Tab-separated table of C-alpha atoms in Angstrom:
chain	number	residue	atom	x	y	z
S	1	UNK	CA	0.020	-0.085	-0.104
S	2	UNK	CA	1.510	3.392	-0.810
S	3	UNK	CA	1.959	5.198	2.208
S	4	UNK	CA	0.876	8.592	1.100
S	5	UNK	CA	-2.667	7.158	0.850
S	6	UNK	CA	-2.801	5.347	4.113
S	7	UNK	CA	-4.681	6.722	7.096
S	8	UNK	CA	-2.505	7.789	9.791
S	9	UNK	CA	-0.585	4.984	11.525
S	10	UNK	CA	0.608	6.107	14.769
S	11	UNK	CA	2.530	3.781	17.511
S	12	UNK	CA	-0.832	3.003	19.240
S	13	UNK	CA	-2.233	1.942	15.826
S	14	UNK	CA	0.878	-0.164	15.433
S	15	UNK	CA	0.380	-1.849	18.805
S	16	UNK	CA	-3.408	-2.348	18.276
S	17	UNK	CA	-2.588	-4.279	14.893
S	18	UNK	CA	0.263	-6.146	16.269
S	19	UNK	CA	-1.943	-7.521	19.082
S	20	UNK	CA	-4.856	-8.225	16.685
S	21	UNK	CA	-2.459	-9.916	14.167
S	22	UNK	CA	-0.837	-12.143	16.963
S	23	UNK	CA	-4.259	-13.156	18.464
S	24	UNK	CA	-5.357	-14.287	14.994
S	25	UNK	CA	-2.215	-16.084	14.382
S	26	UNK	CA	-2.686	-18.114	17.643
S	27	UNK	CA	-6.515	-18.506	16.914
S	28	UNK	CA	-5.671	-20.186	13.488
S	29	UNK	CA	-2.805	-22.240	15.061
S	30	UNK	CA	-5.108	-23.529	17.513
S	31	UNK	CA	-2.673	-22.508	20.692
S	32	UNK	CA	-4.098	-19.262	21.939
S	33	UNK	CA	-4.672	-19.925	25.676
S	34	UNK	CA	-1.234	-21.466	25.994
S	35	UNK	CA	0.550	-18.700	24.089
S	36	UNK	CA	-1.503	-15.562	24.799
S	37	UNK	CA	1.262	-14.467	27.331
S	38	UNK	CA	3.786	-14.368	24.239
S	39	UNK	CA	2.002	-10.939	23.288
S	40	UNK	CA	3.169	-9.292	26.383
S	41	UNK	CA	6.874	-9.826	25.010
S	42	UNK	CA	6.092	-6.879	22.589
S	43	UNK	CA	7.238	-5.033	25.703
S	44	UNK	CA	10.821	-5.528	26.590
S	45	UNK	CA	13.501	-3.573	28.701
S	46	UNK	CA	15.089	-2.314	25.627
S	47	UNK	CA	11.745	-1.737	23.483
S	48	UNK	CA	10.481	1.735	22.857
S	49	UNK	CA	8.889	3.174	25.989
S	50	UNK	CA	5.467	4.718	25.864
S	51	UNK	CA	4.957	4.913	29.558
S	52	UNK	CA	7.084	5.118	32.564
S	53	UNK	CA	8.107	1.438	33.046
S	54	UNK	CA	7.816	-2.167	31.533
S	55	UNK	CA	5.341	-3.137	33.945
S	56	UNK	CA	2.994	-0.136	33.242
S	57	UNK	CA	3.379	-1.199	29.724
S	58	UNK	CA	2.489	-4.374	30.153
S	59	UNK	CA	-0.604	-3.627	32.378
S	60	UNK	CA	-1.919	-1.619	29.701
S	61	UNK	CA	-1.093	-4.276	27.324
S	62	UNK	CA	-3.034	-6.781	29.217
S	63	UNK	CA	-6.363	-4.648	29.195
S	64	UNK	CA	-5.888	-4.285	25.357
S	65	UNK	CA	-5.633	-7.961	24.793
S	66	UNK	CA	-8.777	-8.725	26.857
S	67	UNK	CA	-10.515	-6.046	24.843
S	68	UNK	CA	-9.281	-7.531	21.504
S	69	UNK	CA	-10.595	-10.788	22.767
S	70	UNK	CA	-14.157	-8.942	23.246
S	71	UNK	CA	-14.184	-9.215	27.156
S	72	UNK	CA	-13.717	-7.348	30.016
S	73	UNK	CA	-10.645	-5.439	30.940
S	74	UNK	CA	-9.952	-6.899	34.227
S	75	UNK	CA	-9.870	-10.723	33.399
S	76	UNK	CA	-6.731	-12.869	33.388
S	77	UNK	CA	-5.613	-12.941	29.924
S	78	UNK	CA	-5.351	-16.634	29.840
S	79	UNK	CA	-9.073	-17.254	31.062
S	80	UNK	CA	-10.037	-14.491	28.687
S	81	UNK	CA	-8.365	-16.402	25.710
S	82	UNK	CA	-10.198	-19.875	26.890
S	83	UNK	CA	-13.517	-17.933	26.995
S	84	UNK	CA	-12.799	-16.415	23.536
S	85	UNK	CA	-12.288	-19.697	21.731
S	86	UNK	CA	-14.842	-21.487	23.672
S	87	UNK	CA	-17.783	-19.409	24.078
S	88	UNK	CA	-20.028	-17.674	21.834
S	89	UNK	CA	-19.646	-13.703	21.289
S	90	UNK	CA	-20.666	-11.797	24.441
S	91	UNK	CA	-23.280	-9.546	22.849
S	92	UNK	CA	-24.053	-7.537	26.381
S	93	UNK	CA	-20.668	-5.764	26.140
S	94	UNK	CA	-20.200	-2.224	25.060
S	95	UNK	CA	-18.273	-1.793	21.903
S	96	UNK	CA	-16.087	1.127	23.254
S	97	UNK	CA	-14.009	0.470	26.179
S	98	UNK	CA	-11.618	2.536	28.325
S	99	UNK	CA	-8.280	0.862	29.414
S	100	UNK	CA	-8.221	2.038	32.929
S	101	UNK	CA	-4.399	1.323	33.208
S	102	UNK	CA	-3.703	3.346	29.862
S	103	UNK	CA	-5.988	6.384	31.099
S	104	UNK	CA	-3.964	8.421	33.317
S	105	UNK	CA	-1.888	11.207	31.674
S	106	UNK	CA	-4.237	13.801	30.591
S	107	UNK	CA	-4.779	17.100	32.560
S	108	UNK	CA	-7.635	16.778	34.975
S	109	UNK	CA	-8.020	20.470	35.952
S	110	UNK	CA	-10.361	22.030	33.394
S	111	UNK	CA	-9.310	25.658	33.999
S	112	UNK	CA	-5.974	26.945	34.413
S	113	UNK	CA	-4.518	30.384	34.982
S	114	UNK	CA	-1.544	31.257	32.735
S	115	UNK	CA	1.362	33.501	32.557
S	116	UNK	CA	-0.850	35.910	30.761
S	117	UNK	CA	-2.235	37.041	34.078
S	118	UNK	CA	-1.439	40.742	34.151
S	119	UNK	CA	-1.909	41.277	37.965
S	120	UNK	CA	-4.759	43.594	37.418
S	121	UNK	CA	-6.553	45.363	40.220
S	122	UNK	CA	-10.121	44.653	39.720
S	123	UNK	CA	-9.709	40.796	40.197
S	124	UNK	CA	-12.914	40.034	38.034
S	125	UNK	CA	-11.860	36.444	38.108
S	126	UNK	CA	-11.982	36.260	41.810
S	127	UNK	CA	-15.284	38.529	42.387
S	128	UNK	CA	-17.012	36.263	39.817
S	129	UNK	CA	-16.169	32.916	41.457
S	130	UNK	CA	-19.258	31.640	43.262
S	131	UNK	CA	-17.208	29.107	45.134
S	132	UNK	CA	-14.460	31.410	46.233
S	133	UNK	CA	-12.004	29.102	44.660
S	134	UNK	CA	-9.741	31.946	43.357
S	135	UNK	CA	-7.272	33.732	45.683
S	136	UNK	CA	-4.646	36.437	44.615
S	137	UNK	CA	-1.003	35.985	46.124
S	138	UNK	CA	1.477	38.621	45.198
S	139	UNK	CA	-0.848	40.139	42.749
S	140	UNK	CA	-1.422	36.812	40.863
S	141	UNK	CA	-4.596	34.801	40.607
S	142	UNK	CA	-4.496	31.211	41.626
S	143	UNK	CA	-7.228	28.520	41.744
S	144	UNK	CA	-7.841	26.232	44.586
S	145	UNK	CA	-8.891	23.047	42.572
S	146	UNK	CA	-10.257	21.499	45.879
S	147	UNK	CA	-12.963	24.176	45.842
S	148	UNK	CA	-13.421	24.904	42.037
S	149	UNK	CA	-16.571	23.640	40.551
S	150	UNK	CA	-15.453	24.250	36.896
S	151	UNK	CA	-18.182	26.676	36.212
S	152	UNK	CA	-16.134	28.969	33.869
S	153	UNK	CA	-17.026	31.918	35.329
S	154	UNK	CA	-13.304	32.992	35.524
S	155	UNK	CA	-12.582	32.394	32.083
S	156	UNK	CA	-15.440	34.445	31.050
S	157	UNK	CA	-14.631	37.388	33.387
S	158	UNK	CA	-10.829	37.737	32.662
S	159	UNK	CA	-10.241	40.647	30.393
S	160	UNK	CA	-6.889	39.527	29.162
S	161	UNK	CA	-8.010	35.791	28.328
S	162	UNK	CA	-5.543	34.601	30.890
S	163	UNK	CA	-7.734	31.544	32.059
S	164	UNK	CA	-7.449	28.997	29.527
S	165	UNK	CA	-10.009	25.882	29.513
S	166	UNK	CA	-8.408	22.403	29.152
S	167	UNK	CA	-10.577	19.654	27.488
S	168	UNK	CA	-9.486	16.019	27.307
S	169	UNK	CA	-9.040	15.164	23.749
S	170	UNK	CA	-11.770	12.286	24.054
S	171	UNK	CA	-14.395	14.739	25.759
S	172	UNK	CA	-13.482	17.104	22.835
S	173	UNK	CA	-13.996	14.535	20.322
S	174	UNK	CA	-17.214	13.306	21.559
S	175	UNK	CA	-20.048	15.553	20.219
S	176	UNK	CA	-22.815	13.912	22.212
S	177	UNK	CA	-21.058	14.537	25.711
S	178	UNK	CA	-20.823	11.007	26.749
S	179	UNK	CA	-17.444	11.111	28.055
S	180	UNK	CA	-16.482	12.579	31.540
S	181	UNK	CA	-13.875	12.381	34.164
S	182	UNK	CA	-14.762	9.553	36.969
S	183	UNK	CA	-14.087	9.694	40.616
S	184	UNK	CA	-10.526	8.187	40.035
S	185	UNK	CA	-9.888	10.736	37.161
S	186	UNK	CA	-9.987	8.483	34.586
S	187	UNK	CA	-12.422	8.632	31.502
S	188	UNK	CA	-15.795	7.068	32.031
S	189	UNK	CA	-18.272	6.439	28.966
S	190	UNK	CA	-21.913	7.135	30.000
S	191	UNK	CA	-23.648	4.110	28.181
S	192	UNK	CA	-26.999	5.783	27.934
S	193	UNK	CA	-25.605	8.914	26.274
S	194	UNK	CA	-22.881	7.146	23.905
S	195	UNK	CA	-23.694	6.215	20.304
S	196	UNK	CA	-20.626	4.147	19.780
S	197	UNK	CA	-19.337	5.925	16.857
S	198	UNK	CA	-15.663	5.371	17.754
S	199	UNK	CA	-14.713	9.067	17.480
S	200	UNK	CA	-12.988	9.081	21.020
S	201	UNK	CA	-10.731	6.040	20.152
S	202	UNK	CA	-8.982	8.020	17.541
S	203	UNK	CA	-8.860	10.941	19.561
S	204	UNK	CA	-7.031	9.635	22.677
S	205	UNK	CA	-3.382	10.330	22.481
S	206	UNK	CA	-2.585	7.470	24.902
S	207	UNK	CA	-4.580	4.703	23.336
S	208	UNK	CA	-6.572	4.268	26.176
S	209	UNK	CA	-9.896	3.961	24.481
S	210	UNK	CA	-10.182	0.905	22.155
S	211	UNK	CA	-12.986	-1.289	20.530
S	212	UNK	CA	-13.798	-4.734	21.209
S	213	UNK	CA	-12.929	-7.277	18.379
S	214	UNK	CA	-14.332	-10.614	17.722
S	215	UNK	CA	-11.833	-11.866	15.460
S	216	UNK	CA	-10.917	-14.895	17.508
S	217	UNK	CA	-14.434	-16.092	17.843
S	218	UNK	CA	-14.932	-15.675	14.179
S	219	UNK	CA	-11.742	-17.789	13.558
S	220	UNK	CA	-13.357	-20.651	15.376
S	221	UNK	CA	-16.149	-20.488	12.837
S	222	UNK	CA	-13.817	-20.232	9.881
S	223	UNK	CA	-11.895	-23.309	11.064
S	224	UNK	CA	-15.046	-25.357	11.795
S	225	UNK	CA	-16.139	-28.126	9.456
S	226	UNK	CA	-19.356	-28.006	7.388
S	227	UNK	CA	-20.026	-24.188	8.125
S	228	UNK	CA	-20.574	-21.659	5.353
S	229	UNK	CA	-19.103	-18.374	6.402
S	230	UNK	CA	-19.762	-15.365	4.098
S	231	UNK	CA	-17.554	-12.210	4.043
S	232	UNK	CA	-20.004	-9.188	3.137
S	233	UNK	CA	-17.600	-6.486	1.961
S	234	UNK	CA	-18.983	-2.661	2.488
S	235	UNK	CA	-18.892	-0.693	-0.729
S	236	UNK	CA	-15.728	1.168	0.301
S	237	UNK	CA	-13.576	-2.190	0.195
S	238	UNK	CA	-11.929	-1.007	-2.962
S	239	UNK	CA	-8.631	0.250	-2.491
S	240	UNK	CA	-8.609	-0.568	1.279
S	241	UNK	CA	-5.553	-3.162	0.733
S	242	UNK	CA	-3.631	-1.349	-2.003
S	243	UNK	CA	-3.753	1.125	-4.631
S	244	UNK	CA	-3.731	-1.496	-7.303
S	245	UNK	CA	-5.302	-4.435	-5.459
S	246	UNK	CA	-8.309	-5.568	-7.406
S	247	UNK	CA	-11.720	-6.740	-5.889
S	248	UNK	CA	-11.153	-10.082	-7.397
S	249	UNK	CA	-7.774	-10.166	-5.295
S	250	UNK	CA	-9.429	-9.224	-2.074
S	251	UNK	CA	-12.009	-12.008	-2.693
S	252	UNK	CA	-9.274	-14.539	-3.113
S	253	UNK	CA	-7.550	-13.424	0.071
S	254	UNK	CA	-10.769	-13.683	1.969
S	255	UNK	CA	-11.329	-17.232	0.704
S	256	UNK	CA	-7.618	-18.300	1.657
S	257	UNK	CA	-8.638	-16.931	5.399
S	258	UNK	CA	-11.456	-19.529	5.265
S	259	UNK	CA	-14.658	-17.504	4.043
S	260	UNK	CA	-16.780	-19.782	1.999
S	261	UNK	CA	-18.000	-16.926	-0.294
S	262	UNK	CA	-17.531	-13.239	-0.640
S	263	UNK	CA	-20.478	-10.691	-1.364
S	264	UNK	CA	-20.957	-7.073	-1.984
S	265	UNK	CA	-23.100	-5.133	0.739
S	266	UNK	CA	-23.893	-2.716	-2.054
S	267	UNK	CA	-26.461	-5.154	-3.235
S	268	UNK	CA	-27.882	-4.847	0.305
S	269	UNK	CA	-27.728	-0.981	-0.372
S	270	UNK	CA	-29.898	-1.439	-3.384
S	271	UNK	CA	-32.419	-3.464	-1.380
S	272	UNK	CA	-32.412	-0.620	1.243
S	273	UNK	CA	-33.010	2.013	-1.346
S	274	UNK	CA	-35.990	0.075	-2.764
S	275	UNK	CA	-37.594	-0.245	0.659
S	276	UNK	CA	-36.773	3.087	2.002
S	277	UNK	CA	-37.836	5.031	-1.060
S	278	UNK	CA	-41.071	3.201	-1.231
S	279	UNK	CA	-41.473	3.964	2.508
S	280	UNK	CA	-40.757	7.594	2.006
S	281	UNK	CA	-43.332	7.753	-0.792
S	282	UNK	CA	-46.036	5.806	1.434
S	283	UNK	CA	-45.321	7.836	4.608
S	284	UNK	CA	-44.257	11.250	3.680
S	285	UNK	CA	-45.277	12.027	0.178
S	286	UNK	CA	-48.827	10.227	0.374
S	287	UNK	CA	-49.203	10.152	4.172
S	288	UNK	CA	-49.141	12.431	7.361
S	289	UNK	CA	-45.404	12.019	8.140
S	290	UNK	CA	-43.503	15.221	7.843
S	291	UNK	CA	-40.083	13.921	7.779
S	292	UNK	CA	-38.070	10.429	7.259
S	293	UNK	CA	-34.538	9.999	8.136
S	294	UNK	CA	-32.179	7.511	6.984
S	295	UNK	CA	-31.270	4.215	8.757
S	296	UNK	CA	-27.940	3.233	7.399
S	297	UNK	CA	-25.630	4.602	9.798
S	298	UNK	CA	-26.396	3.046	13.246
S	299	UNK	CA	-24.498	5.968	15.203
S	300	UNK	CA	-26.841	8.367	13.622
S	301	UNK	CA	-30.083	6.251	14.376
S	302	UNK	CA	-28.845	6.150	18.106
S	303	UNK	CA	-28.116	9.694	17.848
S	304	UNK	CA	-31.805	10.572	16.854
S	305	UNK	CA	-33.115	8.216	19.475
S	306	UNK	CA	-31.116	9.510	22.350
S	307	UNK	CA	-30.470	13.256	21.732
S	308	UNK	CA	-33.586	13.931	19.447
S	309	UNK	CA	-36.152	11.726	20.928
S	310	UNK	CA	-39.059	13.735	19.451
S	311	UNK	CA	-38.150	12.729	16.061
S	312	UNK	CA	-37.449	9.002	16.875
S	313	UNK	CA	-40.720	8.021	15.125
S	314	UNK	CA	-39.151	9.744	11.865
S	315	UNK	CA	-36.357	7.027	11.562
S	316	UNK	CA	-37.004	4.745	8.677
S	317	UNK	CA	-38.103	1.432	9.508
S	318	UNK	CA	-35.815	-0.194	6.771
S	319	UNK	CA	-32.953	-2.168	7.595
S	320	UNK	CA	-29.426	-0.975	6.792
S	321	UNK	CA	-27.615	-2.475	3.759
S	322	UNK	CA	-25.564	-4.603	6.015
S	323	UNK	CA	-28.497	-6.364	7.551
S	324	UNK	CA	-30.321	-6.477	4.178
S	325	UNK	CA	-27.528	-8.065	2.511
S	326	UNK	CA	-27.082	-10.528	5.456
S	327	UNK	CA	-30.839	-11.549	5.455
S	328	UNK	CA	-30.793	-12.247	1.596
S	329	UNK	CA	-27.681	-14.620	2.090
S	330	UNK	CA	-29.404	-16.442	4.964
S	331	UNK	CA	-32.683	-16.570	2.949
S	332	UNK	CA	-30.785	-18.356	0.253
S	333	UNK	CA	-28.642	-20.431	2.555
S	334	UNK	CA	-30.200	-21.144	5.878
S	335	UNK	CA	-27.717	-21.770	8.651
S	336	UNK	CA	-25.001	-19.489	6.853
S	337	UNK	CA	-22.794	-17.357	9.065
S	338	UNK	CA	-22.466	-13.705	8.023
S	339	UNK	CA	-19.680	-11.346	8.463
S	340	UNK	CA	-19.819	-7.720	7.815
S	341	UNK	CA	-16.354	-6.058	6.801
S	342	UNK	CA	-16.314	-2.313	6.592
S	343	UNK	CA	-14.904	0.867	7.852
S	344	UNK	CA	-17.523	1.323	10.642
S	345	UNK	CA	-17.120	0.535	14.535
S	346	UNK	CA	-20.718	1.498	15.232
S	347	UNK	CA	-21.898	-1.570	12.767
S	348	UNK	CA	-20.669	-3.781	15.683
S	349	UNK	CA	-23.575	-2.350	17.920
S	350	UNK	CA	-25.913	-3.087	14.922
S	351	UNK	CA	-24.671	-6.537	14.759
S	352	UNK	CA	-25.213	-6.842	18.512
S	353	UNK	CA	-28.864	-5.417	18.136
S	354	UNK	CA	-29.625	-7.975	15.291
S	355	UNK	CA	-28.079	-11.438	16.697
S	356	UNK	CA	-30.594	-13.346	14.507
S	357	UNK	CA	-29.871	-11.292	11.238
S	358	UNK	CA	-25.773	-10.682	11.298
S	359	UNK	CA	-23.371	-12.906	13.213
S	360	UNK	CA	-20.118	-10.675	13.124
S	361	UNK	CA	-18.960	-7.223	12.173
S	362	UNK	CA	-15.417	-6.577	11.498
S	363	UNK	CA	-13.575	-3.314	10.329
S	364	UNK	CA	-11.057	-3.292	7.437
S	365	UNK	CA	-8.323	-2.979	9.903
S	366	UNK	CA	-9.257	-6.242	11.575
S	367	UNK	CA	-9.451	-8.343	8.231
S	368	UNK	CA	-6.125	-6.806	7.271
S	369	UNK	CA	-4.502	-8.191	10.550
S	370	UNK	CA	-6.127	-11.534	9.953
S	371	UNK	CA	-4.454	-11.539	6.558
S	372	UNK	CA	-1.210	-10.439	7.999
S	373	UNK	CA	-1.385	-13.383	10.404
S	374	UNK	CA	-1.465	-15.998	7.627
S	375	UNK	CA	1.085	-14.021	5.469
S	376	UNK	CA	-1.595	-13.143	2.868
S	377	UNK	CA	-0.816	-10.224	0.612
S	378	UNK	CA	-3.566	-9.686	-1.642
S	379	UNK	CA	-1.272	-7.836	-3.891
S	380	UNK	CA	0.609	-11.110	-4.781
S	381	UNK	CA	-2.386	-13.072	-5.320
S	382	UNK	CA	-4.090	-14.295	-8.601
S	383	UNK	CA	-7.483	-12.640	-8.827
S	384	UNK	CA	-10.784	-14.445	-8.556
S	385	UNK	CA	-13.721	-13.430	-10.729
S	386	UNK	CA	-15.457	-10.672	-9.422
S	387	UNK	CA	-18.399	-9.009	-10.964
S	388	UNK	CA	-20.231	-6.467	-9.341
S	389	UNK	CA	-23.975	-7.458	-8.735
S	390	UNK	CA	-25.085	-3.995	-7.275
S	391	UNK	CA	-26.272	-0.867	-8.969
S	392	UNK	CA	-23.847	2.392	-9.374
S	393	UNK	CA	-26.090	3.966	-6.646
S	394	UNK	CA	-25.626	1.129	-4.330
S	395	UNK	CA	-21.714	1.332	-4.622
S	396	UNK	CA	-22.037	5.121	-3.903
S	397	UNK	CA	-23.760	4.867	-0.525
S	398	UNK	CA	-20.540	5.564	1.521
S	399	UNK	CA	-20.126	8.824	-0.386
S	400	UNK	CA	-21.384	12.207	0.637
S	401	UNK	CA	-25.063	12.259	0.217
S	402	UNK	CA	-25.007	8.873	-1.513
S	403	UNK	CA	-28.022	7.767	0.357
S	404	UNK	CA	-30.225	10.567	-0.311
S	405	UNK	CA	-29.202	10.671	-3.962
S	406	UNK	CA	-29.923	6.841	-4.461
S	407	UNK	CA	-33.448	7.253	-2.838
S	408	UNK	CA	-33.920	10.402	-5.200
S	409	UNK	CA	-32.882	8.386	-8.284
S	410	UNK	CA	-35.444	6.005	-7.402
S	411	UNK	CA	-38.323	8.071	-6.626
S	412	UNK	CA	-37.834	10.271	-9.597
S	413	UNK	CA	-37.871	7.181	-11.861
S	414	UNK	CA	-40.503	4.900	-10.423
S	415	UNK	CA	-42.668	7.606	-8.896
S	416	UNK	CA	-41.952	10.684	-10.625
S	417	UNK	CA	-41.091	12.327	-7.261
S	418	UNK	CA	-38.195	14.498	-6.227
S	419	UNK	CA	-37.255	14.290	-2.635
S	420	UNK	CA	-36.508	17.401	-0.709
S	421	UNK	CA	-33.440	16.265	1.228
S	422	UNK	CA	-30.722	17.439	3.361
S	423	UNK	CA	-27.216	15.663	4.214
S	424	UNK	CA	-25.135	16.040	7.176
S	425	UNK	CA	-21.892	14.252	8.065
S	426	UNK	CA	-20.249	14.247	11.543
S	427	UNK	CA	-22.131	14.091	14.889
S	428	UNK	CA	-21.901	17.876	15.423
S	429	UNK	CA	-23.534	18.581	11.858
S	430	UNK	CA	-25.984	15.921	12.621
S	431	UNK	CA	-27.104	17.289	15.951
S	432	UNK	CA	-27.339	20.802	14.446
S	433	UNK	CA	-29.649	19.582	11.648
S	434	UNK	CA	-31.903	17.789	13.957
S	435	UNK	CA	-32.341	20.979	16.321
S	436	UNK	CA	-32.690	23.189	13.192
S	437	UNK	CA	-35.429	21.033	12.012
S	438	UNK	CA	-37.084	20.885	15.386
S	439	UNK	CA	-36.834	24.795	15.528
S	440	UNK	CA	-38.463	25.229	12.070
S	441	UNK	CA	-35.161	26.224	10.335
S	442	UNK	CA	-34.702	23.422	8.032
S	443	UNK	CA	-37.485	22.845	5.533
S	444	UNK	CA	-36.780	19.095	4.249
S	445	UNK	CA	-38.708	16.033	3.950
S	446	UNK	CA	-35.732	13.616	4.061
S	447	UNK	CA	-32.551	13.631	6.216
S	448	UNK	CA	-29.598	11.647	5.560
S	449	UNK	CA	-27.043	11.500	8.423
S	450	UNK	CA	-23.771	10.038	8.785
S	451	UNK	CA	-21.624	10.128	12.250
S	452	UNK	CA	-18.278	10.294	10.688
S	453	UNK	CA	-16.982	13.603	9.076
S	454	UNK	CA	-16.799	13.063	5.184
S	455	UNK	CA	-19.251	9.844	5.530
S	456	UNK	CA	-18.370	6.318	5.513
S	457	UNK	CA	-15.198	6.580	3.624
S	458	UNK	CA	-13.719	8.106	6.605
S	459	UNK	CA	-14.667	5.521	9.226
S	460	UNK	CA	-12.422	4.691	12.079
S	461	UNK	CA	-11.832	1.286	10.752
S	462	UNK	CA	-10.600	2.400	7.315
S	463	UNK	CA	-7.001	1.690	6.106
S	464	UNK	CA	-6.995	4.403	3.308
S	465	UNK	CA	-7.773	8.067	2.872
S	466	UNK	CA	-11.100	8.872	1.977
S	467	UNK	CA	-9.991	10.897	-1.257
S	468	UNK	CA	-8.451	7.794	-2.580
S	469	UNK	CA	-11.425	5.663	-1.761
S	470	UNK	CA	-13.684	7.983	-3.351
S	471	UNK	CA	-11.894	7.972	-6.717
S	472	UNK	CA	-11.567	4.142	-6.743
S	473	UNK	CA	-15.292	3.677	-5.721
S	474	UNK	CA	-16.458	5.887	-8.548
S	475	UNK	CA	-14.187	3.878	-10.856
S	476	UNK	CA	-15.793	0.647	-9.479
S	477	UNK	CA	-19.285	1.891	-9.643
S	478	UNK	CA	-18.807	2.638	-13.393
S	479	UNK	CA	-18.328	-1.016	-13.906
S	480	UNK	CA	-21.876	-1.875	-12.735
S	481	UNK	CA	-24.441	-2.978	-15.061
S	482	UNK	CA	-27.339	-0.707	-13.800
S	483	UNK	CA	-27.324	2.712	-12.230
S	484	UNK	CA	-30.425	2.791	-10.279
S	485	UNK	CA	-31.335	0.382	-7.500
S	486	UNK	CA	-34.778	-0.132	-8.728
S	487	UNK	CA	-33.142	-1.589	-12.074
S	488	UNK	CA	-31.439	-4.363	-9.944
S	489	UNK	CA	-33.555	-7.567	-10.426
S	490	UNK	CA	-31.798	-9.610	-7.792
S	491	UNK	CA	-32.358	-6.759	-5.139
S	492	UNK	CA	-35.948	-6.392	-6.219
S	493	UNK	CA	-36.584	-10.077	-5.842
S	494	UNK	CA	-35.087	-10.233	-2.480
S	495	UNK	CA	-36.887	-7.199	-1.036
S	496	UNK	CA	-40.100	-9.488	-1.832
S	497	UNK	CA	-38.616	-12.405	-0.099
S	498	UNK	CA	-37.087	-10.996	3.199
S	499	UNK	CA	-38.572	-8.905	6.068
S	500	UNK	CA	-36.931	-5.347	5.463
S	501	UNK	CA	-38.149	-4.000	8.779
S	502	UNK	CA	-35.744	-3.328	11.587
S	503	UNK	CA	-36.137	-6.013	14.489
S	504	UNK	CA	-35.564	-3.965	17.326
S	505	UNK	CA	-38.421	-1.462	16.449
S	506	UNK	CA	-40.811	-4.544	17.229
S	507	UNK	CA	-39.338	-5.385	20.592
């Protein structure tokens, strides 16, 4: 892969991938519980130091191993490894986890008085403090942090801007304010607020926030006899494993890992377009509903439900492309095990909520680690036949406004209706759009929301820069046989045979 086109690879990224790769190899070799402690040898007395000492490094690494096994951070890693190879996925676990040993270095005092303080005589910072936490010594203001309640009055009062506000990177990245400092001054996640988008993982400069993985459990299924395991590749798979790596080479690599078949999720996108467009026409254009919001991004769906609950009934009832494609596979091959592979962490949440409809969700990063563990380089493989079965619109789903464009193309062709839509990407923009609509400032009938800035192409599990993926995805979409989802005969047929309504809405 050309380095200029890779997503940023930090030391933390390298450690995460090293752990996932070693766990994958041990799982394939069948010796994971006996050799899991070998991973701790990543840290040696003479290895590069990220923290104070070998013991601290290994304490953090143990927690990282447990999270990579999909389990609690405080388990003994041998016991955790035994659970991972012998028990099914624990779907009760929150996908995003804080590593307590890793979270300890961020500043914890929210406000600080800097050297910009000019020793003024009015002392507005002190006079405006409701808790009298600010005193003046030798003309210079000081904060008593045992008394300070972090109200911010001092910052607003200082005429010189000498009081600065210090935000933790993880808190700053979380636009739904799910992260806060706990009693032990370590980050805590409010699970009732968090939408599990994964933004905090990339923001933490100490690698103290991670996502749970289930690659070990998946490998047990890949190794089992008489099991059909399908890899369902998200549309943005093109270019993820190298600039010149073809879809056929990626398919070959997946089959070498043990996958029985490899399918496009873009076909599921076509199914979603057909169902969601018809839902829009029925509910909004011909019904009493004023707005329909997209249902493809699970983090956006969670954002609407938790942070704009008055609009929860506006969320489309249609399943996402991932679930639609999985349901089509299971309809045609009962008993099949389905594995979504894409750029998204939040898809793991959706898989947790649809246990009977999708078995696993992996990121492109996790799939790459599995390939590396087996010495598989897609660029060196002979390509298998791979012809896109989706429409151009289905392939374009992960791009900016890809969903609303596809829905509009369908409604214009089959109903002569133009959709009055609005697109927002990044949770900050999504929250603003939801508020603006509720305040009457946004005159729309369809809202497409994506939790990641720049859409799915910039998901936290991506391997390549979104600009490159966008170019390659357009090139791939140009090879499809049809442009509009409604012209995809396979998708039209599957929509008639599978239930396209999200299961958890009926619970």
